[in-house]
Tab-separated table of C-alpha atoms in Angstrom:
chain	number	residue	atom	x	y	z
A	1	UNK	CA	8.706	0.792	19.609
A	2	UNK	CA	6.176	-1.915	19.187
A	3	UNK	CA	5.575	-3.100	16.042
A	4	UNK	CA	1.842	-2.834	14.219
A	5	UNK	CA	-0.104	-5.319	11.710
A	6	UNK	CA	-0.359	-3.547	8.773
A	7	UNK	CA	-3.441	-4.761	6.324
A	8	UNK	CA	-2.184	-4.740	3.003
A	9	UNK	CA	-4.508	-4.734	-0.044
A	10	UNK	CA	-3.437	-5.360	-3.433
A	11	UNK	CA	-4.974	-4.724	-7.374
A	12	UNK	CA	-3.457	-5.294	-10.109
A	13	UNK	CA	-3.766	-2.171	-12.625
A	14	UNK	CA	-5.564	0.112	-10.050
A	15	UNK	CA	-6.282	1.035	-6.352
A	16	UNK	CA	-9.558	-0.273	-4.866
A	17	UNK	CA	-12.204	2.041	-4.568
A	18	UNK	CA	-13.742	3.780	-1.255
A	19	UNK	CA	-16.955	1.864	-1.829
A	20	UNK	CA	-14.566	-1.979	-1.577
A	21	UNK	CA	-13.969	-0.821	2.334
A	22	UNK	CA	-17.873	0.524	2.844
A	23	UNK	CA	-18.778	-2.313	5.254
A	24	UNK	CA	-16.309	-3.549	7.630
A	25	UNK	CA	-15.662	-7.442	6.880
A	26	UNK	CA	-16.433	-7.139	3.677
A	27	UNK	CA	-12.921	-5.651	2.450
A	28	UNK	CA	-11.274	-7.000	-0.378
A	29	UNK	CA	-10.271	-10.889	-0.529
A	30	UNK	CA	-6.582	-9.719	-1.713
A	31	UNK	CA	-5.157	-9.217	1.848
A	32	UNK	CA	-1.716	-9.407	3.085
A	33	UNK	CA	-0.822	-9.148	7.001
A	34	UNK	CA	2.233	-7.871	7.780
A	35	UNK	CA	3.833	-7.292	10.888
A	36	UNK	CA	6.019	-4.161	10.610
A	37	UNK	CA	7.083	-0.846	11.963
A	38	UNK	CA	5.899	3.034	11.348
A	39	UNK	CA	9.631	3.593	10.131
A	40	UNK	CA	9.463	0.885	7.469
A	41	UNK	CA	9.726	2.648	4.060
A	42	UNK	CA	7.806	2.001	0.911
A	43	UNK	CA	11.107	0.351	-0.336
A	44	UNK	CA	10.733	-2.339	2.275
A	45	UNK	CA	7.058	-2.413	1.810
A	46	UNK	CA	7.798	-3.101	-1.876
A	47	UNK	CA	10.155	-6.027	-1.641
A	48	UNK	CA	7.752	-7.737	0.460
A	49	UNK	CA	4.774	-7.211	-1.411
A	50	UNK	CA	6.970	-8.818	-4.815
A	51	UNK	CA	6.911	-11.612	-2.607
A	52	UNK	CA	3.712	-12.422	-2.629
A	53	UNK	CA	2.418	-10.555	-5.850
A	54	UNK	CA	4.108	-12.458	-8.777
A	55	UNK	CA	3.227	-9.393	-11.374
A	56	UNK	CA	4.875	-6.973	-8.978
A	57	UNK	CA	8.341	-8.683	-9.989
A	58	UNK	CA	7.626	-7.935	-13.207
A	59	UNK	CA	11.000	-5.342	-14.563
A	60	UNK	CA	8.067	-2.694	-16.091
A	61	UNK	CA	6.467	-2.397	-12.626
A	62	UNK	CA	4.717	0.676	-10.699
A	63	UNK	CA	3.827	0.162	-7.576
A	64	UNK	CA	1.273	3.082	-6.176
A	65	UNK	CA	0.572	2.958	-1.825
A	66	UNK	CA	-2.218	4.363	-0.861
A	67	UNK	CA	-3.605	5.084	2.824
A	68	UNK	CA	-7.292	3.953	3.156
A	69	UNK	CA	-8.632	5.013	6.482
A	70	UNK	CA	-12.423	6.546	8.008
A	71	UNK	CA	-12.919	10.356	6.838
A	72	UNK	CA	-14.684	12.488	9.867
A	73	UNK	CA	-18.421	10.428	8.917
A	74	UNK	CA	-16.954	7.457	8.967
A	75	UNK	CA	-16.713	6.866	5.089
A	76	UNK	CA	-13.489	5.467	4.175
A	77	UNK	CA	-11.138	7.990	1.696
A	78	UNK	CA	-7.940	6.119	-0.560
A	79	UNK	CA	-5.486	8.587	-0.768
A	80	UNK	CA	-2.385	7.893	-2.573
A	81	UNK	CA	0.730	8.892	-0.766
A	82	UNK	CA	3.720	7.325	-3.477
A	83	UNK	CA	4.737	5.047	-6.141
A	84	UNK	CA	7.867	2.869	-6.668
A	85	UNK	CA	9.663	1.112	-9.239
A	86	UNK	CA	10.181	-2.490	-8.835
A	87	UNK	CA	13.313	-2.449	-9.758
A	88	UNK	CA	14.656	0.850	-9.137
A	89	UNK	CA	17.792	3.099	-10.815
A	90	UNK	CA	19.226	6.189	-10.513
A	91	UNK	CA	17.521	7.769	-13.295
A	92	UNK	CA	13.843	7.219	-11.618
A	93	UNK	CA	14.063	8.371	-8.655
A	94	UNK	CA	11.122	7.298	-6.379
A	95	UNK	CA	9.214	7.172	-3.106
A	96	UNK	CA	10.835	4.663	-1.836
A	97	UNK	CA	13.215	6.256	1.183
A	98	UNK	CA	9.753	7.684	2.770
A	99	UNK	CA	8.576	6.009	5.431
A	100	UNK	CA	5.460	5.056	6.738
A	101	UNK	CA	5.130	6.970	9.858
A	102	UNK	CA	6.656	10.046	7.411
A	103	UNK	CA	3.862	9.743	5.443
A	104	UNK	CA	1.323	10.604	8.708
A	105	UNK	CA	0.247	6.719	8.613
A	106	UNK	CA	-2.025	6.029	11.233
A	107	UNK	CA	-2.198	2.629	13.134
A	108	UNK	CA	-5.282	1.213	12.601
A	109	UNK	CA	-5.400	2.255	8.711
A	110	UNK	CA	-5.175	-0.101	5.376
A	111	UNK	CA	-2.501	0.113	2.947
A	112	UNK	CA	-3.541	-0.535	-0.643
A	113	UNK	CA	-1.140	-1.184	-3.134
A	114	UNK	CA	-1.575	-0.974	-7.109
A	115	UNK	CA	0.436	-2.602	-8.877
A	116	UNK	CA	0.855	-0.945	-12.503
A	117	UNK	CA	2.393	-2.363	-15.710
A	118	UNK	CA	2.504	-0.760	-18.969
């Protein structure tokens, strides 16, 4: 299988809103491209995004994926499809074995990523 370019959008403490992807061009300066498969999971997705998001290394954090892709009118929708621990253990289990393509990810749609800290 070929692999995609997934757009990957980050926020610390929250997802971006619907309105941030109104106008195409305009999306959020916090972009990450990465070249990857539909079978990557949000495991892999989270190691590489603590590569380039120094608070996501942090021990405390949550990471939340969300889809972001064009409802029927066009609009875009965030829709959160699972969180992560950055440094996981057997007593929180996560989302992190799913992969992308389980998830019904689309090629073509964003992937924003929260990154929560308590």
């Amino acid at each position: 299988t070929c692999p995609l370019l997934l757009r990957v959008f980050t926020k610390v403490g929250a997802h971006h809103t619907d309105e941030d992807f109104k106008e195409r061009g305009k999306e959020p300066k916090d972009e990450v491209q990465i070249y990857t498969w539909l079978d990557a999971t949000l495991r892999e997705l989270t190691d590489l995004v603590k590569e380039v998001a120094p608070v996501a290394r942090r021990r405390d954090a949550i990471l939340s994926f969300a889809f972001v892709y064009p409802d029927k009118r066009g609009r875009f929708v965030v829709r959160e499809v699972g969180r992560t621990f950055s440094y996981p253990n057997g007593r929180r289990p996560d989302n992190g074995s799913k992969a992308l393509g389980e998830l019904n990810f689309q090629i073509g749609d964003y992937l924003d990523v929260a990154i929560l800290t308590q």
